[in-house]
JSON list of C-alpha atoms in Angstrom, two decimals:
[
{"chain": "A", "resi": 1, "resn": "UNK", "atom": "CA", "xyz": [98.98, 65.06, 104.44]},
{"chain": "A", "resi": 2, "resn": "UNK", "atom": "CA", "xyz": [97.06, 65.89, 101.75]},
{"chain": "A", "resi": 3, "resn": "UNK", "atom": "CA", "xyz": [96.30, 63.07, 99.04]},
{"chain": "A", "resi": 4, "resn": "UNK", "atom": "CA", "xyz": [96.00, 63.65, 95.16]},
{"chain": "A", "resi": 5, "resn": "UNK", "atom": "CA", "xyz": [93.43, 63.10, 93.32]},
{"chain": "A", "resi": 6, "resn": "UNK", "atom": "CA", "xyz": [92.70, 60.38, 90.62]},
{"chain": "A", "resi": 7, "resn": "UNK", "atom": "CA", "xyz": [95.38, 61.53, 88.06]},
{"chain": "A", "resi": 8, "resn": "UNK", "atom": "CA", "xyz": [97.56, 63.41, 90.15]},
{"chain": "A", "resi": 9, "resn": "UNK", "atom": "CA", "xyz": [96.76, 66.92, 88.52]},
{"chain": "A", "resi": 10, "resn": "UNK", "atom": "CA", "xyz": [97.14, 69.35, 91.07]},
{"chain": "A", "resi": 11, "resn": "UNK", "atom": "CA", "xyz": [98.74, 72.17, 91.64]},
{"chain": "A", "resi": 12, "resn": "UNK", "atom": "CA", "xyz": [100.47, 73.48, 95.41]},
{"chain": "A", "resi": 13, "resn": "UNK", "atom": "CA", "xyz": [99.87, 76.38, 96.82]},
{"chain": "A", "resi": 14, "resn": "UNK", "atom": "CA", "xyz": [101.52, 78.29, 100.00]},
{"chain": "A", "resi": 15, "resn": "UNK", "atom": "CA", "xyz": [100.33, 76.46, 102.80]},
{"chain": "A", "resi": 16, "resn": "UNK", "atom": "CA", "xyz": [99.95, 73.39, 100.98]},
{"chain": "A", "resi": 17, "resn": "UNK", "atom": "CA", "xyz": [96.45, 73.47, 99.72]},
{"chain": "A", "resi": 18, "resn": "UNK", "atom": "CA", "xyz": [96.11, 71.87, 96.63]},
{"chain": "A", "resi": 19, "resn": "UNK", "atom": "CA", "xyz": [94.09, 73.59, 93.45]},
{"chain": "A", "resi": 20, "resn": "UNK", "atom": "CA", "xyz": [93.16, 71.61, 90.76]},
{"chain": "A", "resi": 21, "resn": "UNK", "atom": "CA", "xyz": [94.07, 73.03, 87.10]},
{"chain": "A", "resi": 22, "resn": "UNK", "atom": "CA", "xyz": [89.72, 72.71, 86.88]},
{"chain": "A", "resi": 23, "resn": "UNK", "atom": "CA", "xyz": [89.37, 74.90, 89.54]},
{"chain": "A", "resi": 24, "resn": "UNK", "atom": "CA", "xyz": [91.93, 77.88, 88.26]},
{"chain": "A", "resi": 25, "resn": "UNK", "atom": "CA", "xyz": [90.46, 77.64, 84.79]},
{"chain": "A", "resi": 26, "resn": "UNK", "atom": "CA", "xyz": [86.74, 77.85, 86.26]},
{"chain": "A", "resi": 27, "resn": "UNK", "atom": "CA", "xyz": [88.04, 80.62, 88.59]},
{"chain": "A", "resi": 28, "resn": "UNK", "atom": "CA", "xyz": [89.27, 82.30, 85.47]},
{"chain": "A", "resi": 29, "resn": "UNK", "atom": "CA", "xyz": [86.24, 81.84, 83.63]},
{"chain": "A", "resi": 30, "resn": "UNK", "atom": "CA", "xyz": [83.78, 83.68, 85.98]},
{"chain": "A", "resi": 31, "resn": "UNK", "atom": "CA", "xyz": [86.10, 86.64, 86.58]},
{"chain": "A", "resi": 32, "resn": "UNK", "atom": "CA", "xyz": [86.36, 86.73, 82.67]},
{"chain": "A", "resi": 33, "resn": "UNK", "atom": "CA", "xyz": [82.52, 86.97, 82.67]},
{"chain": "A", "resi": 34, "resn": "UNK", "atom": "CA", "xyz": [81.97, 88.99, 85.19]},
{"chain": "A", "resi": 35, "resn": "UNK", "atom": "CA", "xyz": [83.92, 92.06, 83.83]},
{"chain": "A", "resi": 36, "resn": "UNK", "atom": "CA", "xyz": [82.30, 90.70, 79.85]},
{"chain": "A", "resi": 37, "resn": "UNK", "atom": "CA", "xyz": [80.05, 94.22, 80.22]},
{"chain": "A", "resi": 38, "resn": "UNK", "atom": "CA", "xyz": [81.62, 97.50, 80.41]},
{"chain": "A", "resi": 39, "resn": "UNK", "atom": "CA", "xyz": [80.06, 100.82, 80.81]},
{"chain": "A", "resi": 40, "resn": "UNK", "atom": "CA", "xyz": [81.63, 104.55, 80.89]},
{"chain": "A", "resi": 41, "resn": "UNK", "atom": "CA", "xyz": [82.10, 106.32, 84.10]},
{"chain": "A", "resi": 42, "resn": "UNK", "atom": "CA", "xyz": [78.27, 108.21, 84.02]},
{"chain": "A", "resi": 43, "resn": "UNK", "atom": "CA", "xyz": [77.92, 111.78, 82.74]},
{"chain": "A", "resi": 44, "resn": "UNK", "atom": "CA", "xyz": [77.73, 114.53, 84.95]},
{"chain": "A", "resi": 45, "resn": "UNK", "atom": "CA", "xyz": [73.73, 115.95, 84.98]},
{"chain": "A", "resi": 46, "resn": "UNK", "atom": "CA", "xyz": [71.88, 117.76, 87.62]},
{"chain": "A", "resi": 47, "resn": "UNK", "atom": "CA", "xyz": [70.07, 114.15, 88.33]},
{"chain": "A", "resi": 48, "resn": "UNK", "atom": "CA", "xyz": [71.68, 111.10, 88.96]},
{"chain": "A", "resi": 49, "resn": "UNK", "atom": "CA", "xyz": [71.81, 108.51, 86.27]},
{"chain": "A", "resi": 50, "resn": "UNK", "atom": "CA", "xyz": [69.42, 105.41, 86.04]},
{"chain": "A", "resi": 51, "resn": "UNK", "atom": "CA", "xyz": [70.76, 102.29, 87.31]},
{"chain": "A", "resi": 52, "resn": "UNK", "atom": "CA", "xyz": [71.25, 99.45, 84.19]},
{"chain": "A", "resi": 53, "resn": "UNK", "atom": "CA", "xyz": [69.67, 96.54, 84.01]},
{"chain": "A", "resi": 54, "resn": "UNK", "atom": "CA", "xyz": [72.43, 94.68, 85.92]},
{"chain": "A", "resi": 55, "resn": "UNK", "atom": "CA", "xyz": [72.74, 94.24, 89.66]},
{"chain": "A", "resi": 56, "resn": "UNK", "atom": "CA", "xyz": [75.91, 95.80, 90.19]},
{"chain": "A", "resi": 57, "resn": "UNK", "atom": "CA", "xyz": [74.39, 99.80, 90.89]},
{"chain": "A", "resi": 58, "resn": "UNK", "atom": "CA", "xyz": [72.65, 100.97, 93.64]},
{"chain": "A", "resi": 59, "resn": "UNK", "atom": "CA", "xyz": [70.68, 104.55, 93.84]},
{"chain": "A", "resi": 60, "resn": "UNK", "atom": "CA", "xyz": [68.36, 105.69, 95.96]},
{"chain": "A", "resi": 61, "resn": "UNK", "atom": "CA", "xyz": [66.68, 108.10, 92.87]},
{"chain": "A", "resi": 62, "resn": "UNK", "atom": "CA", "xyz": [65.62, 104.57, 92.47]},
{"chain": "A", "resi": 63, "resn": "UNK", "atom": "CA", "xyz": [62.92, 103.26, 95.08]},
{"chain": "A", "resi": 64, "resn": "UNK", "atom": "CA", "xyz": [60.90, 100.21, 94.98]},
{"chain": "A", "resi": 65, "resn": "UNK", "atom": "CA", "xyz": [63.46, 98.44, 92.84]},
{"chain": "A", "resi": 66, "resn": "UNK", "atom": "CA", "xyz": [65.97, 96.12, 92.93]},
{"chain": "A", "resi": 67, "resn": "UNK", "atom": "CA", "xyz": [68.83, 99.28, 92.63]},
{"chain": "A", "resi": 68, "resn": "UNK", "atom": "CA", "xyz": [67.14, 101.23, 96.17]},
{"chain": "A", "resi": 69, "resn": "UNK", "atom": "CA", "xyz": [68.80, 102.89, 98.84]},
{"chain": "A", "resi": 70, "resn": "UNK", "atom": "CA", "xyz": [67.56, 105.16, 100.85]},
{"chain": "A", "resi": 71, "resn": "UNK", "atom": "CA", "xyz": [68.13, 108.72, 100.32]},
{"chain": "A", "resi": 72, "resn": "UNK", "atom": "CA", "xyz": [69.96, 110.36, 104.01]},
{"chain": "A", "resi": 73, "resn": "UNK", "atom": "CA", "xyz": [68.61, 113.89, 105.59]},
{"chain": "A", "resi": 74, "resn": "UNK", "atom": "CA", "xyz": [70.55, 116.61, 104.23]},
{"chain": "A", "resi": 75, "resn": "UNK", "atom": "CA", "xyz": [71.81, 118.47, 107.53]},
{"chain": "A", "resi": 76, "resn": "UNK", "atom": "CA", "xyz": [73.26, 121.92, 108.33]},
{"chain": "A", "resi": 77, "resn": "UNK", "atom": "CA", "xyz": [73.76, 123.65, 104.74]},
{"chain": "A", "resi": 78, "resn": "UNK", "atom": "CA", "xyz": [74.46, 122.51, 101.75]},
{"chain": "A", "resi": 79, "resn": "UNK", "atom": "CA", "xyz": [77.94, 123.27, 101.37]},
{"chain": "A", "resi": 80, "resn": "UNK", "atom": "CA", "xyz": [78.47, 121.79, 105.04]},
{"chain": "A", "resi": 81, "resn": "UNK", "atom": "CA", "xyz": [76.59, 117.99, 103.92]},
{"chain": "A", "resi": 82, "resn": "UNK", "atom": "CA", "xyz": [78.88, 118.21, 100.68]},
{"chain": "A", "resi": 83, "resn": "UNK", "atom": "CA", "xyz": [81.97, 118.75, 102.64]},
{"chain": "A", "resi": 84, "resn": "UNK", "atom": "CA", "xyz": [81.05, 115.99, 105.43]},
{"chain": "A", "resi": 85, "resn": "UNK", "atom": "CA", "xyz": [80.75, 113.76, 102.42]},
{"chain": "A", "resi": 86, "resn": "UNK", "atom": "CA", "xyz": [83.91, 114.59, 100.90]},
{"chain": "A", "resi": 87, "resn": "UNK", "atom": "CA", "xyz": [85.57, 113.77, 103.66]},
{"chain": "A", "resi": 88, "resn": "UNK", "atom": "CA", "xyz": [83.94, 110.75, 104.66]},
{"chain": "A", "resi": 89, "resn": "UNK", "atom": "CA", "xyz": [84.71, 109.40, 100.88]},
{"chain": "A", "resi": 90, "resn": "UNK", "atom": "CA", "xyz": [88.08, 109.95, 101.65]},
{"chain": "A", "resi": 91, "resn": "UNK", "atom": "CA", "xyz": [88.30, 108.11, 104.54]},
{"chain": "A", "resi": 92, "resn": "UNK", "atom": "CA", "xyz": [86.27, 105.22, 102.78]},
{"chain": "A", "resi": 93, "resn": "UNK", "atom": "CA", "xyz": [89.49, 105.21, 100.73]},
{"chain": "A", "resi": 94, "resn": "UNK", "atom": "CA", "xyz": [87.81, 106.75, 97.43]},
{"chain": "A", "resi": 95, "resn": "UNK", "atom": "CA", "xyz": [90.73, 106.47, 94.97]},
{"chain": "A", "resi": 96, "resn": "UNK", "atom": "CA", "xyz": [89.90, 109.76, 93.86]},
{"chain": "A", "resi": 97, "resn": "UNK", "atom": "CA", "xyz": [87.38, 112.06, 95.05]},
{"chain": "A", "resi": 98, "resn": "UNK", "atom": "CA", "xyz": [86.37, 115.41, 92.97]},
{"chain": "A", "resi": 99, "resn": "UNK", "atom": "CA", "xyz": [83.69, 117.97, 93.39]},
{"chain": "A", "resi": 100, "resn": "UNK", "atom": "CA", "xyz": [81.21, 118.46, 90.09]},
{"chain": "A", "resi": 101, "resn": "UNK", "atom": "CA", "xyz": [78.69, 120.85, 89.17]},
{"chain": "A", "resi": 102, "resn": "UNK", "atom": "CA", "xyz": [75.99, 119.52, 91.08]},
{"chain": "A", "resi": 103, "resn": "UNK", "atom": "CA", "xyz": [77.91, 117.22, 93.79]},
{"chain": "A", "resi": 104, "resn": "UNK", "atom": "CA", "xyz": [80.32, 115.24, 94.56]},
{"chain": "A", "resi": 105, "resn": "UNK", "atom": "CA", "xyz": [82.13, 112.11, 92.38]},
{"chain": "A", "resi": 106, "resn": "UNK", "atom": "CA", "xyz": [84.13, 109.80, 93.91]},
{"chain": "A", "resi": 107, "resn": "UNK", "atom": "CA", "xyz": [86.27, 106.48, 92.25]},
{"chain": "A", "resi": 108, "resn": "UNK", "atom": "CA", "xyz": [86.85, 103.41, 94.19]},
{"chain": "A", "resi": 109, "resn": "UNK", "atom": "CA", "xyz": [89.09, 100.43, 93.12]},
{"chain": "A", "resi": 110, "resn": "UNK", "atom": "CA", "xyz": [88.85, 96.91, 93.49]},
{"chain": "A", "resi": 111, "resn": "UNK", "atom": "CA", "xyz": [91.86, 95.71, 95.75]},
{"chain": "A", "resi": 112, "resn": "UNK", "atom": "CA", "xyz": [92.02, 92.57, 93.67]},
{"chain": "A", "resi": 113, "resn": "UNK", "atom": "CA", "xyz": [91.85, 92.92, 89.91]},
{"chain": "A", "resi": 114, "resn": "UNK", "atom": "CA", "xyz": [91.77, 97.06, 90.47]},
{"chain": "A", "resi": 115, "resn": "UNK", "atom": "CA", "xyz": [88.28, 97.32, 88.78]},
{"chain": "A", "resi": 116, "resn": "UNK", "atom": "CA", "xyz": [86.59, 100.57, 89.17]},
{"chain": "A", "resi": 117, "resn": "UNK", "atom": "CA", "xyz": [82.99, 101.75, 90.49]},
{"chain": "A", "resi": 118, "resn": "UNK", "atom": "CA", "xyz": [81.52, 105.32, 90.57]},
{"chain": "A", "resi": 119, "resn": "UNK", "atom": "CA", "xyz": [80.02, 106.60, 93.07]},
{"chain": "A", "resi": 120, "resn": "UNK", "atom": "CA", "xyz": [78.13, 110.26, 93.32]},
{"chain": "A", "resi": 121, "resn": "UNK", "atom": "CA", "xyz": [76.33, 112.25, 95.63]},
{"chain": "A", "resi": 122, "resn": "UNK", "atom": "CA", "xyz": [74.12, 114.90, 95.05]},
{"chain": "A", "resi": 123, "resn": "UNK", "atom": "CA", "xyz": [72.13, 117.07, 97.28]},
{"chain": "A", "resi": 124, "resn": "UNK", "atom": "CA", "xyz": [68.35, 118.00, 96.54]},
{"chain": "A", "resi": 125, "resn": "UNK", "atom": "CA", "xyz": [68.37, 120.88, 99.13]},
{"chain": "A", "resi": 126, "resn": "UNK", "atom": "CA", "xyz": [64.27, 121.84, 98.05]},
{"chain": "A", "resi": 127, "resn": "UNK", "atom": "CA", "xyz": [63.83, 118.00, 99.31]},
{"chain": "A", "resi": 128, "resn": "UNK", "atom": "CA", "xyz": [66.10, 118.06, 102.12]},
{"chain": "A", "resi": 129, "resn": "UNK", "atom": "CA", "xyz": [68.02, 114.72, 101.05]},
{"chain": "A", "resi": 130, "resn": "UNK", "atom": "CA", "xyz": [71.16, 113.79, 100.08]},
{"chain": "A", "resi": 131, "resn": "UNK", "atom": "CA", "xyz": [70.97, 111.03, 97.53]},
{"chain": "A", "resi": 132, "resn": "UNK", "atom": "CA", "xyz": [73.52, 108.44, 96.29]},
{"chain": "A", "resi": 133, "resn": "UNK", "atom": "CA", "xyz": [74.53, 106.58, 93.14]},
{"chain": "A", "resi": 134, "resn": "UNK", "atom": "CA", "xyz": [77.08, 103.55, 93.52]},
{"chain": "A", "resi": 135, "resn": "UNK", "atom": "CA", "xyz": [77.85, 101.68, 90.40]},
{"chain": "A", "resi": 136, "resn": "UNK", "atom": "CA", "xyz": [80.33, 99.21, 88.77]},
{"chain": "A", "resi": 137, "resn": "UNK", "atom": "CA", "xyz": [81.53, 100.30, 85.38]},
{"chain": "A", "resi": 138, "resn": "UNK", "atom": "CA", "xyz": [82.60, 96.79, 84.74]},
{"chain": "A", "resi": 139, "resn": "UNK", "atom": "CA", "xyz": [80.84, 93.36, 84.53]},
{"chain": "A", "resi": 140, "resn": "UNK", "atom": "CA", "xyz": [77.51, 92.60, 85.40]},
{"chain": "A", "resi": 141, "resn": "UNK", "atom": "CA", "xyz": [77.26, 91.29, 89.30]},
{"chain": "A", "resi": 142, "resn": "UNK", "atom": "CA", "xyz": [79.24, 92.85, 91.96]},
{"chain": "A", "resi": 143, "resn": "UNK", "atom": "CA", "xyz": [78.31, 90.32, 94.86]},
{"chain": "A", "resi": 144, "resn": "UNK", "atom": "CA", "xyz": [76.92, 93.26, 96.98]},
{"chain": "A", "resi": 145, "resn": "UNK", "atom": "CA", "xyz": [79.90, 95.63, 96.66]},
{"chain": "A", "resi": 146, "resn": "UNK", "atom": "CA", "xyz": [78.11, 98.54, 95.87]},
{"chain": "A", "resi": 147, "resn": "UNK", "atom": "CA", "xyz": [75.05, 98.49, 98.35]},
{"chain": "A", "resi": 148, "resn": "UNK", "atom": "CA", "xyz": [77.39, 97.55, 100.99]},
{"chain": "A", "resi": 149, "resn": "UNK", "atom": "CA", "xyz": [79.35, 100.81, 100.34]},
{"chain": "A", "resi": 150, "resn": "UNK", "atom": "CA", "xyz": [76.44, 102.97, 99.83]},
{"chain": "A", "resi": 151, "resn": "UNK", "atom": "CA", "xyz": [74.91, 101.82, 102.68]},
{"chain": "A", "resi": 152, "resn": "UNK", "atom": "CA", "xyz": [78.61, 102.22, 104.59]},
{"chain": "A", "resi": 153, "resn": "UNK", "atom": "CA", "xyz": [78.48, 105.64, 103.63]},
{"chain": "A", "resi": 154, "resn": "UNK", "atom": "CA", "xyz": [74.74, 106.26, 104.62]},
{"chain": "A", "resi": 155, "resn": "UNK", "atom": "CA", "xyz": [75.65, 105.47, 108.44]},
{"chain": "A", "resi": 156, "resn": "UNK", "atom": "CA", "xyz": [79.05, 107.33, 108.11]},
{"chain": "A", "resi": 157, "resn": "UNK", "atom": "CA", "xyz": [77.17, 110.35, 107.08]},
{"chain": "A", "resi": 158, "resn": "UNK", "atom": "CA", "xyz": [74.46, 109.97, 109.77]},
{"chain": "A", "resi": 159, "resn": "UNK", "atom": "CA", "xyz": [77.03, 109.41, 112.51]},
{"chain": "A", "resi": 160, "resn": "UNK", "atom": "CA", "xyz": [79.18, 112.77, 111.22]},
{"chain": "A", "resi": 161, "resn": "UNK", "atom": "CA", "xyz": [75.47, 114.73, 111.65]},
{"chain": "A", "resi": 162, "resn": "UNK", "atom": "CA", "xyz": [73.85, 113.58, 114.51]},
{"chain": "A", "resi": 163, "resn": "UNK", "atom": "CA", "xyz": [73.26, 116.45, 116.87]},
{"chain": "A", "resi": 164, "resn": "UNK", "atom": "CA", "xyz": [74.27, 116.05, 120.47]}
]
């Protein structure tokens, strides 16, 4: 049996754990910070945007910085590495996925609080690369959430090209 603290102000929860009124207003407090910055969903341009000064974007345009990634070998054609990426955005579970001029733009949602990060892939075909731009448009740290999917999507893409 759980015992109350000093003061008895606690609140139940399913399962019986008890949550102090502290510890929902502190909980409230950091998610209010962490969504305090706001950007708009990047412009479309034949290179990917720079990263902000905030940890929550990822791009491997972007080496020897805190935002790198590596780029991934572009394989087969163009057109072929653009449609292996579509698809394996979609089966990421991309809220949306939609081609642009020069690649591919796909919008992922927070299960949570339904916040929303960018992601694009373009394809430098002189190069031979595929590169990749993950970004929150909202708050300032992401705990990892965006490297994690780039880098998701990076070993999705090099499983769907290896060559037997």
């Amino acid at each position: 049996m759980a015992t109350l603290p000093a003061g008895g102000n606690c609140t139940s929860v399913k399962g019986g754990l008890m949550v102090s009124p502290r510890r929902i207003l502190t909980f409230i407090l950091l998610m209010a910070a962490a969504t305090a910055c706001s950007a708009a969903p990047p412009q479309e341009s034949s290179m990917l945007p720079q990263c902000p000064d905030r940890p929550n974007c990822v791009s491997s345009l972007q080496q020897g910085t805190s935002h790198a990634v590596p780029p991934m070998a572009l394989h087969g054609t163009t057109e072929a590495a653009m449609e292996t990426a579509e698809q394996i955005l979609r089966q990421m579970g991309a809220a949306s996925v939609s081609k642009t001029e020069n690649g591919i733009h796909a919008v992922f949602r927070s299960r949570i609080f339904g916040f929303k990060d960018d992601m694009h892939i373009v394809a430098d075909s002189s190069q031979g690369l595929l590169h990749i731009r993950s970004a929150s448009r909202t708050g300032y740290y992401d705990f990892g959430v965006n490297r994690r999917r780039a880098l998701d999507f990076a070993a999705r893409y090099a499983d769907a090209t290896r060559r037997p």
